Amino acid sequence: SQSMRNREILDAVGTTAAALSLAGSSFIVLCYLLFRELRKFSFKLVYFLAVADMLCSLFTIMGGPANAFYCFAHDYSAHFFCVASFLWTTTIAFTLHRTVVKHKTDVEEFGFIFHLYVWGTSLVTTVLRSIGSDYGRPGTWCWIQQGSTGKILHLITFYLPLWGAILYNGFTYYQVNRMLNNATRMAVGMSDRSSQSDVRADKKAFNRWGYYPLILIGSWAFATINRLYDFANPGHKIFWLSILDIGFAGLMGLFNSIAYGLNSSVRRAIAERIDMYLPERIKRSLPTLSRLRSQQENELTSLIVESNNSITETTMRVTPRSSLAG
């Protein structure tokens, strides 16, 4: 009875977290489809990230299949799109690094390669994990095998690429911030006020991106600890750790939609639509609306495509390219 009650609690926590992520990622997808001005290459990457999060959350909610076929379809799809989700974050990090640190403007040429890399890697890891899996056991986690072989496959096909993505994103954002720090110091040393202003404005936006790797860490740290503990102590579950595992992992889509999707470009697009349809007397009572309408922050969707030239000119004016890239 206690075990059944614990399972019901875990199911409720997982479903609630996945539903919040589904709502957040669906909102970003809807914004991309409705607002034509957001359909730039940089935000297209955010769109595909949101699509992966949306489908990962959807199939997570569809847990608890009653037979082998639905068990297979549920876990195959959930694993595929969850892996795709954190792989899309690495494409965003790569695009940012290539544009800002390498001063390249050819990022749009990588679109096909990104799709091949994300969907192909997700498919390979999912197929590898499915080898020898027992799909006959009902329940939310019917795919997970009890034996050590299944647990090792789970670690290799999911958690290994996950932490590889975390390390890559962290290293990439570190390099971007280091480049901007160097440019800021050079501008101060040369007393170039215009350069200082430009670089500091860009660095303010990049400082926010430095926290993006923490999204994956926060979402999957408890899950990683839980998997390792289960591998070392088979058959012994820590209930509170399982709650943290399922809850934070299920919220990954919500965290991504807030961090990557709700930037100034999206807020401006929403504010413009509200401004278009709301009566004037209501608009005057919403000071936040005018603030959003006039906001011109340099964030991911605008900096990668539109502001690359200004960043390059600023950093090149302050110091030679080789000193910044090194």
Coordinates of C-alpha atoms in Angstrom, one line a residue:
S1 CA 0.0 0.0 0.0
Q2 CA 2.8 2.4 0.9
S3 CA 4.6 1.5 -2.3
M4 CA 1.5 2.1 -4.4
R5 CA 0.9 5.5 -2.7
N6 CA 4.5 6.5 -3.3
R7 CA 4.1 5.6 -7.0
E8 CA 1.0 7.7 -7.2
I9 CA 2.8 10.7 -5.7
L10 CA 5.7 10.3 -8.1
D11 CA 3.3 10.0 -11.1
A12 CA 1.5 13.2 -9.9
V13 CA 4.7 15.1 -9.5
G14 CA 6.0 14.0 -12.9
T15 CA 2.8 14.8 -14.7
T16 CA 2.5 18.2 -13.1
A17 CA 6.1 19.2 -14.0
A18 CA 5.7 17.9 -17.5
A19 CA 2.5 19.8 -18.0
L20 CA 4.2 23.1 -17.0
S21 CA 7.0 22.4 -19.4
L22 CA 4.5 21.5 -22.1
A23 CA 2.7 24.8 -21.6
G24 CA 5.9 26.8 -21.6
S25 CA 7.4 25.2 -24.7
S26 CA 4.1 25.3 -26.6
F27 CA 3.9 29.1 -25.9
I28 CA 7.3 29.6 -27.6
V29 CA 6.3 27.4 -30.6
L30 CA 3.1 29.4 -30.9
C31 CA 5.0 32.7 -30.8
Y32 CA 7.4 31.6 -33.5
L33 CA 4.5 30.5 -35.8
L34 CA 2.4 33.7 -35.2
F35 CA 5.1 36.4 -35.2
R36 CA 6.9 36.6 -38.5
E37 CA 9.6 38.9 -37.2
L38 CA 10.9 36.1 -34.9
R39 CA 11.6 33.8 -37.8
K40 CA 15.3 34.4 -37.9
F41 CA 18.0 31.7 -37.8
S42 CA 18.9 32.3 -34.2
F43 CA 15.3 32.0 -32.9
K44 CA 14.7 29.1 -35.3
L45 CA 17.1 27.2 -33.1
V46 CA 15.1 28.2 -30.0
Y47 CA 12.0 27.0 -31.9
F48 CA 13.3 23.6 -32.5
L49 CA 14.5 23.4 -28.9
A50 CA 10.9 24.2 -27.8
V51 CA 9.5 21.6 -30.2
A52 CA 11.8 18.9 -28.7
D53 CA 10.8 20.0 -25.1
M54 CA 7.1 20.1 -26.1
L55 CA 7.2 16.5 -27.4
C56 CA 9.4 15.2 -24.6
S57 CA 6.9 16.6 -22.1
L58 CA 3.9 15.3 -24.0
F59 CA 5.2 11.7 -24.1
T60 CA 6.2 12.0 -20.4
I61 CA 2.6 12.8 -19.5
M62 CA 1.5 9.8 -21.5
G63 CA 3.3 7.5 -19.1
G64 CA 1.8 4.4 -17.5
P65 CA 1.1 2.4 -20.6
A66 CA -0.8 -0.8 -20.1
N67 CA 0.8 -3.0 -22.7
A68 CA 4.1 -3.7 -24.4
F69 CA 3.4 -1.7 -27.6
Y70 CA 2.4 1.5 -25.8
C71 CA 5.3 1.0 -23.5
F72 CA 7.7 0.9 -26.4
A73 CA 6.1 3.9 -28.2
H74 CA 6.0 6.0 -25.0
D75 CA 9.6 5.4 -23.9
Y76 CA 11.1 5.4 -27.3
S77 CA 9.6 8.8 -28.1
A78 CA 10.3 10.4 -24.7
H79 CA 14.0 9.4 -24.8
F80 CA 14.4 10.6 -28.4
F81 CA 13.0 14.1 -27.8
C82 CA 14.6 14.6 -24.4
V83 CA 18.0 13.9 -25.8
A84 CA 17.2 16.2 -28.8
S85 CA 16.3 18.9 -26.3
F86 CA 19.7 19.2 -24.7
L87 CA 21.4 18.7 -28.0
W88 CA 19.7 21.7 -29.4
T89 CA 21.2 23.8 -26.6
T90 CA 24.6 22.9 -27.9
T91 CA 23.8 24.2 -31.4
I92 CA 22.7 27.5 -29.8
A93 CA 26.0 27.7 -27.9
F94 CA 28.0 26.8 -31.0
T95 CA 26.2 29.5 -33.1
L96 CA 26.9 32.1 -30.4
H97 CA 30.6 31.1 -30.1
R98 CA 31.2 31.1 -33.9
T99 CA 29.5 34.4 -34.3
V100 CA 31.0 36.3 -31.4
V101 CA 34.4 34.7 -30.7
K102 CA 35.3 33.5 -34.2
H103 CA 33.7 36.5 -36.0
K104 CA 32.1 34.2 -38.6
T105 CA 28.9 35.1 -40.4
D106 CA 28.2 31.7 -42.0
V107 CA 26.2 30.1 -39.2
E108 CA 23.0 29.7 -41.3
E109 CA 25.0 27.3 -43.5
F110 CA 25.1 24.9 -40.5
G111 CA 21.3 24.5 -40.5
F112 CA 21.2 21.1 -42.2
I113 CA 24.2 19.9 -40.2
F114 CA 22.5 20.8 -36.9
H115 CA 19.4 18.8 -37.9
L116 CA 21.5 15.8 -38.9
Y117 CA 23.5 16.1 -35.6
V118 CA 20.5 16.5 -33.3
W119 CA 18.0 14.1 -34.8
G120 CA 20.6 11.6 -35.8
T121 CA 22.3 11.4 -32.4
S122 CA 18.9 11.2 -30.7
L123 CA 17.9 8.3 -32.9
V124 CA 21.2 6.4 -32.4
T125 CA 21.1 6.7 -28.6
T126 CA 17.4 5.7 -28.5
V127 CA 17.9 2.6 -30.7
L128 CA 21.0 1.6 -28.6
R129 CA 19.0 1.9 -25.4
S130 CA 16.1 -0.2 -26.8
I131 CA 18.3 -3.2 -27.4
G132 CA 17.3 -6.0 -25.1
S133 CA 14.8 -3.8 -23.2
D134 CA 11.8 -5.4 -21.6
Y135 CA 8.6 -3.6 -22.7
G136 CA 6.1 -5.9 -21.1
R137 CA 6.1 -4.3 -17.6
P138 CA 3.4 -1.7 -17.1
G139 CA 4.0 1.6 -15.3
T140 CA 5.6 5.0 -16.0
W141 CA 9.1 3.6 -16.2
C142 CA 8.3 0.3 -17.9
W143 CA 11.3 0.7 -20.2
I144 CA 13.9 0.7 -17.4
Q145 CA 15.5 -2.7 -17.0
Q146 CA 16.2 -4.2 -13.6
G147 CA 19.5 -5.7 -14.5
S148 CA 22.9 -3.9 -14.5
T149 CA 23.1 -4.1 -18.4
G150 CA 20.0 -2.0 -18.8
K151 CA 21.3 0.6 -16.2
I152 CA 24.6 0.9 -18.0
L153 CA 22.9 1.4 -21.3
H154 CA 20.8 4.1 -19.8
L155 CA 23.8 5.9 -18.4
I156 CA 25.7 5.6 -21.7
T157 CA 22.9 6.6 -24.0
F158 CA 21.4 9.4 -22.0
Y159 CA 23.5 10.7 -19.2
L160 CA 26.9 10.6 -21.0
P161 CA 25.7 12.8 -23.9
L162 CA 23.8 15.0 -21.4
W163 CA 26.9 15.8 -19.3
G164 CA 28.9 16.2 -22.5
A165 CA 26.4 18.9 -23.6
I166 CA 26.7 20.6 -20.2
L167 CA 30.5 20.7 -20.3
Y168 CA 30.5 22.0 -23.9
N169 CA 27.9 24.7 -23.2
G170 CA 29.8 25.8 -20.1
F171 CA 33.1 26.0 -21.9
T172 CA 31.6 27.9 -24.8
Y173 CA 29.9 30.5 -22.7
Y174 CA 33.1 30.9 -20.6
Q175 CA 35.0 31.7 -23.8
V176 CA 32.4 34.2 -24.9
N177 CA 32.5 36.0 -21.6
R178 CA 36.3 36.0 -21.5
M179 CA 36.4 37.6 -24.9
L180 CA 34.0 40.4 -23.8
N181 CA 35.9 40.9 -20.6
N182 CA 39.1 41.4 -22.5
A183 CA 37.4 43.8 -24.9
T184 CA 36.0 45.8 -21.9
R185 CA 39.5 46.1 -20.3
M186 CA 41.1 47.2 -23.5
A187 CA 38.3 49.8 -24.0
V188 CA 38.9 51.2 -20.5
G189 CA 42.6 51.3 -21.0
M190 CA 42.3 53.2 -24.3
S191 CA 39.6 55.5 -22.8
D192 CA 37.4 54.8 -25.7
R193 CA 34.0 55.6 -24.3
S194 CA 32.0 54.6 -27.3
S195 CA 33.7 51.2 -27.3
Q196 CA 33.1 50.8 -23.5
S197 CA 29.5 51.6 -23.9
D198 CA 29.0 49.1 -26.8
V199 CA 31.0 46.3 -25.2
R200 CA 29.3 46.7 -21.8
A201 CA 25.9 46.6 -23.3
D202 CA 26.8 43.4 -25.1
K203 CA 28.4 41.9 -22.0
K204 CA 25.2 42.6 -20.0
A205 CA 23.3 40.3 -22.4
F206 CA 26.0 37.7 -22.4
N207 CA 26.1 37.5 -18.6
R208 CA 22.6 36.2 -18.7
W209 CA 23.6 33.5 -21.1
G210 CA 26.3 32.4 -18.8
Y211 CA 23.6 30.9 -16.6
Y212 CA 22.2 28.7 -19.3
P213 CA 24.4 25.7 -18.6
L214 CA 22.9 25.8 -15.1
I215 CA 19.5 24.9 -16.6
L216 CA 20.7 21.5 -17.6
I217 CA 22.6 21.0 -14.4
G218 CA 19.6 22.0 -12.3
S219 CA 17.2 19.8 -14.3
W220 CA 19.3 16.7 -14.3
A221 CA 21.6 16.8 -11.3
F222 CA 19.2 14.9 -9.0
A223 CA 18.3 12.4 -11.8
T224 CA 22.0 11.7 -12.3
I225 CA 22.6 11.2 -8.5
N226 CA 19.5 8.9 -8.4
R227 CA 20.7 6.8 -11.3
L228 CA 24.2 6.4 -9.9
Y229 CA 22.7 5.5 -6.4
D230 CA 20.4 3.0 -8.0
F231 CA 23.3 1.4 -9.9
A232 CA 25.3 1.1 -6.7
N233 CA 22.4 0.1 -4.5
P234 CA 20.0 -1.9 -6.7
G235 CA 16.5 -2.4 -5.3
H236 CA 16.8 0.4 -2.7
K237 CA 15.0 3.6 -3.6
I238 CA 15.2 7.0 -1.8
F239 CA 11.7 8.5 -2.1
W240 CA 12.6 12.2 -1.6
L241 CA 15.5 11.8 -4.2
S242 CA 13.0 10.3 -6.7
I243 CA 10.7 13.2 -6.2
L244 CA 13.5 15.7 -6.9
D245 CA 14.6 13.6 -9.8
I246 CA 11.2 13.5 -11.5
G247 CA 10.2 17.0 -10.6
F248 CA 13.3 18.9 -11.8
A249 CA 13.8 16.8 -14.9
G250 CA 10.2 17.4 -15.9
L251 CA 10.6 21.1 -15.6
M252 CA 13.5 21.3 -18.1
G253 CA 11.1 22.5 -20.9
L254 CA 9.7 25.3 -18.7
F255 CA 13.2 26.4 -17.7
N256 CA 14.3 26.4 -21.4
S257 CA 11.3 28.3 -22.5
I258 CA 11.8 31.1 -19.9
A259 CA 15.6 31.4 -20.5
Y260 CA 15.9 31.0 -24.2
G261 CA 12.4 32.0 -25.4
L262 CA 11.1 34.8 -23.3
N263 CA 13.7 37.4 -24.5
S264 CA 13.2 41.0 -25.5
S265 CA 12.3 40.2 -29.1
V266 CA 9.4 38.0 -28.0
R267 CA 8.2 40.5 -25.4
R268 CA 8.3 43.3 -28.0
A269 CA 6.4 41.2 -30.5
I270 CA 3.7 40.5 -27.9
A271 CA 3.6 44.1 -26.8
E272 CA 3.2 45.3 -30.4
R273 CA 0.2 42.9 -30.9
I274 CA -1.4 44.1 -27.6
D275 CA -0.8 47.7 -28.6
M276 CA -2.5 47.0 -32.0
Y277 CA -5.7 45.6 -30.6
L278 CA -6.2 47.1 -27.1
P279 CA -8.2 50.3 -26.7
E280 CA -6.2 53.5 -26.1
R281 CA -7.6 54.1 -22.6
I282 CA -6.5 50.6 -21.5
K283 CA -3.0 51.0 -23.0
R284 CA -2.5 54.2 -21.0
S285 CA -3.1 52.3 -17.8
L286 CA -0.4 49.8 -18.6
P287 CA 3.0 51.5 -18.2
T288 CA 4.7 48.1 -18.6
L289 CA 3.5 47.9 -22.2
S290 CA 5.3 51.0 -23.3
R291 CA 8.4 49.8 -21.5
L292 CA 8.3 46.5 -23.4
R293 CA 7.6 48.3 -26.7
S294 CA 10.7 50.5 -26.4
Q295 CA 13.0 47.9 -24.9
Q296 CA 16.1 47.3 -27.1
E297 CA 18.2 44.8 -25.2
N298 CA 20.9 42.8 -27.1
E299 CA 19.8 39.3 -26.5
L300 CA 20.3 36.0 -28.3
T301 CA 17.9 36.3 -31.1
S302 CA 19.1 39.8 -32.2
L303 CA 22.8 39.6 -31.4
I304 CA 23.6 36.4 -33.3
V305 CA 22.2 37.6 -36.6
E306 CA 21.7 41.3 -36.5
S307 CA 24.5 42.6 -34.2
N308 CA 27.4 40.5 -35.3
N309 CA 28.9 43.3 -37.3
S310 CA 28.7 45.9 -34.5
I311 CA 30.3 43.4 -32.0
T312 CA 33.1 42.6 -34.5
E313 CA 33.8 46.3 -35.2
T314 CA 33.8 47.2 -31.5
T315 CA 36.2 44.4 -30.5
M316 CA 38.4 44.9 -33.5
R317 CA 38.6 48.6 -32.8
V318 CA 39.7 48.0 -29.3
T319 CA 42.3 45.2 -29.8
P320 CA 43.6 43.0 -32.6
R321 CA 41.5 40.0 -33.4
S322 CA 44.2 37.4 -32.5
S323 CA 44.4 38.7 -28.9
L324 CA 40.7 38.4 -28.3
A325 CA 40.3 35.0 -29.9
G326 CA 43.2 33.6 -27.9

